[in-house]
Structures are given as C-alpha cells and as structure tokens.
mmCIF file of C-alpha atoms in Angstrom:
data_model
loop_
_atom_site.group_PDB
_atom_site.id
_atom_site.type_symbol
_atom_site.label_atom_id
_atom_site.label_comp_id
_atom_site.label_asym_id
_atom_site.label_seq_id
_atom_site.Cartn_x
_atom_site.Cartn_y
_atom_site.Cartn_z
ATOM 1 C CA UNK A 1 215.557 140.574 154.854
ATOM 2 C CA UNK A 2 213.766 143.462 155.620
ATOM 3 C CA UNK A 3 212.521 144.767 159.008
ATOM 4 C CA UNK A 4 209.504 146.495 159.882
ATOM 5 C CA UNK A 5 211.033 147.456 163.290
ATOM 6 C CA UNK A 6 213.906 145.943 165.520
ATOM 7 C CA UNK A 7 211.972 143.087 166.644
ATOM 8 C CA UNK A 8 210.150 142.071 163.735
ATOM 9 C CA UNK A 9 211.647 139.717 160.466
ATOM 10 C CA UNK A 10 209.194 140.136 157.521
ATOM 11 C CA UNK A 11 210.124 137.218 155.098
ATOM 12 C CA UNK A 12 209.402 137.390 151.442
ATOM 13 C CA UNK A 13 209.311 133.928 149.727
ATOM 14 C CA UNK A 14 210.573 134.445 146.916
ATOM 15 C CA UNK A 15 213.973 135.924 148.049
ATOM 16 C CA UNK A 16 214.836 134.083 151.509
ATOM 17 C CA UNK A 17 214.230 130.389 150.717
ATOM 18 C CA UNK A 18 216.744 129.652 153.457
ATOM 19 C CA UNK A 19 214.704 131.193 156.357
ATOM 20 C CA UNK A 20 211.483 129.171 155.037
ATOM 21 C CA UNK A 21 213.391 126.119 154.764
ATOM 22 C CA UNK A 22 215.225 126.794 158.525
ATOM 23 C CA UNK A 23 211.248 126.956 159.536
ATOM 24 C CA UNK A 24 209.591 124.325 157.987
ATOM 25 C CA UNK A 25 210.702 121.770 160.569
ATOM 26 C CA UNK A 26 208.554 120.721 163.896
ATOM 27 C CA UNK A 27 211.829 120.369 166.259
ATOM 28 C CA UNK A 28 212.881 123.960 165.073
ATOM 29 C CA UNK A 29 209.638 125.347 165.539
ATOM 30 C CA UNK A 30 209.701 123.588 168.835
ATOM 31 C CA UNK A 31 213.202 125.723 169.058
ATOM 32 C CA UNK A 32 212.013 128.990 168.407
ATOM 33 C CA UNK A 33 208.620 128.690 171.125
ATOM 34 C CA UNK A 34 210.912 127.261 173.941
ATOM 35 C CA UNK A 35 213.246 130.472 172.984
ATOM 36 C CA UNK A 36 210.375 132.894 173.373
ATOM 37 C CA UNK A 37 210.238 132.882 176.741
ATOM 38 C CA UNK A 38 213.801 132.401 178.027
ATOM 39 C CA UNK A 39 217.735 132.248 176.657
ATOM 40 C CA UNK A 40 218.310 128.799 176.860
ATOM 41 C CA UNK A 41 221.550 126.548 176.277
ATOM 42 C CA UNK A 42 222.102 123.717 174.112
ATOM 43 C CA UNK A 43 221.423 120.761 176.637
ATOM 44 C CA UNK A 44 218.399 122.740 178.065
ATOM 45 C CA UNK A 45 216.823 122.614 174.412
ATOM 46 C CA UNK A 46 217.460 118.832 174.485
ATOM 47 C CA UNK A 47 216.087 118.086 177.593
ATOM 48 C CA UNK A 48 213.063 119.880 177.610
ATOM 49 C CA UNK A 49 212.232 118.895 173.943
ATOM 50 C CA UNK A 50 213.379 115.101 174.619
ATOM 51 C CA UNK A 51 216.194 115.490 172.071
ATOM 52 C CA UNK A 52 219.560 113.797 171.647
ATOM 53 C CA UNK A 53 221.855 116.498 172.361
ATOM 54 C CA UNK A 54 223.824 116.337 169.028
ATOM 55 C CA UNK A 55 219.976 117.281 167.167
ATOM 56 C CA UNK A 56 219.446 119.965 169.393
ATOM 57 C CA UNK A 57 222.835 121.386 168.520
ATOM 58 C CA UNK A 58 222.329 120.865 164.771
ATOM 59 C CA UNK A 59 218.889 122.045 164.457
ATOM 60 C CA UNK A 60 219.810 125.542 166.760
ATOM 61 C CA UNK A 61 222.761 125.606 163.885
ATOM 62 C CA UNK A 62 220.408 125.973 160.814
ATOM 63 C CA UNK A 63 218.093 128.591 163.195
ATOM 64 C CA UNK A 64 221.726 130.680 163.360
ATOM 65 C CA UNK A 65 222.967 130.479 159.951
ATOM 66 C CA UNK A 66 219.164 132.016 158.712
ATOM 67 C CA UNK A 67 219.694 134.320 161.102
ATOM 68 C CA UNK A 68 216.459 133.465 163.196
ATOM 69 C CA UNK A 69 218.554 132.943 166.578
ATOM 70 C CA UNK A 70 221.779 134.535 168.139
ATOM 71 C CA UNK A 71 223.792 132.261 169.773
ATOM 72 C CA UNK A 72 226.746 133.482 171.784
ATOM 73 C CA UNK A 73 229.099 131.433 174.587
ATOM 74 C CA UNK A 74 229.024 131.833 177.775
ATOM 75 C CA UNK A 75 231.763 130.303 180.057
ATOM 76 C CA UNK A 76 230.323 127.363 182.011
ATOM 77 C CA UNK A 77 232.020 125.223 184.999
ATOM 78 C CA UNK A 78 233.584 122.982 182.124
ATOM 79 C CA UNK A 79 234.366 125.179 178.976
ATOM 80 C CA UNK A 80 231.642 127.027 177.420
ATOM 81 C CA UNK A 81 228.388 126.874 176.573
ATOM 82 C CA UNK A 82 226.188 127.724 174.058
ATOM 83 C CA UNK A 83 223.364 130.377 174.927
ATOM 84 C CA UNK A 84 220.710 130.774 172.696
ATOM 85 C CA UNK A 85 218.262 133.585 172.172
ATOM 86 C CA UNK A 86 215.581 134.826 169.543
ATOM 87 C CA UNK A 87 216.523 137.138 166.744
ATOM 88 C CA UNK A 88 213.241 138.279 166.507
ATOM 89 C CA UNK A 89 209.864 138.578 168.313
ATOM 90 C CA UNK A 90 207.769 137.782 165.707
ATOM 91 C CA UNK A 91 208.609 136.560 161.613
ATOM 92 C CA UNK A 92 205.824 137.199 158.922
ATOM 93 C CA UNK A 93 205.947 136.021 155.865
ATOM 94 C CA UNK A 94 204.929 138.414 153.264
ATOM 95 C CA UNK A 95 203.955 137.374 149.696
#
C-alpha cells in the first residue's frame, strides 16, 4: 500500500489482491458510501442498508482486515459497540 497523502489509498493490482477483492462487493461498496459521510455503528449499517445484522458485521470485517475502515469500540448502554469510520477519503487503483 502506498499513499499519495494521508487521506488517499492508491491500490496497485497486482500486489493488493485483498483490497480489490474487499471491494468488489455491492453491500461493501454500499459500506464504504454510507461511511463517507458519518462514523456509523454496526446496527446503523444494517438498518439503513436493510441488512441482517450478522452481514453487516461480517462484511465491515473484510473492509477492516484490508485495511479500508477503522473500527474501534465505543462503550454503549449495554456493552460496547462497534464504531466504524473510513480509512481513507478516496482509493485509486493504479495499474
């Protein structure tokens, strides 16, 4: 991975399959535009994309282990909760 400045991911095919694979999916695409305008948590991914919660979860887990969302808990009135945020503003992919 190589960045062009702090908010910017340029992706090179060749090298980081796993980020091209984490973004060739509608629901994570779906993901990464809610994400752009707001930190959201798990259940407010589901909800507003009309997902079982248990998708949500596992697609924001492939986003994370790409790197291409930070997700950090936050306490919650029962337990914690997962808050999710963009890694980057923008991803190019760069043949």
């Amino acid at each position: 991975m190589s960045l062009e400045n702090a908010a910017t991911l340029i992706v090179h095919p060749g090298k980081e399959l796993e980020k091209l694979n984490a973004l060739a999916s509608a629901p994570r695409i779906a993901i990464l535009s809610l994400l752009k305008n707001k930190d959201l948590n798990i259940n407010e991914i589901a909800s507003r994309l009309d997902l079982p919660r248990s998708s949500a979860a596992t697609n924001v887990a492939i986003l994370e282990e790409a790197g291409l969302v930070h997700v950090e808990y936050k306490r919650a009135k029962k337990g914690l909760q997962k808050r999710c945020s963009l890694a980057f503003e923008k991803i190019l992919i760069e043949f």
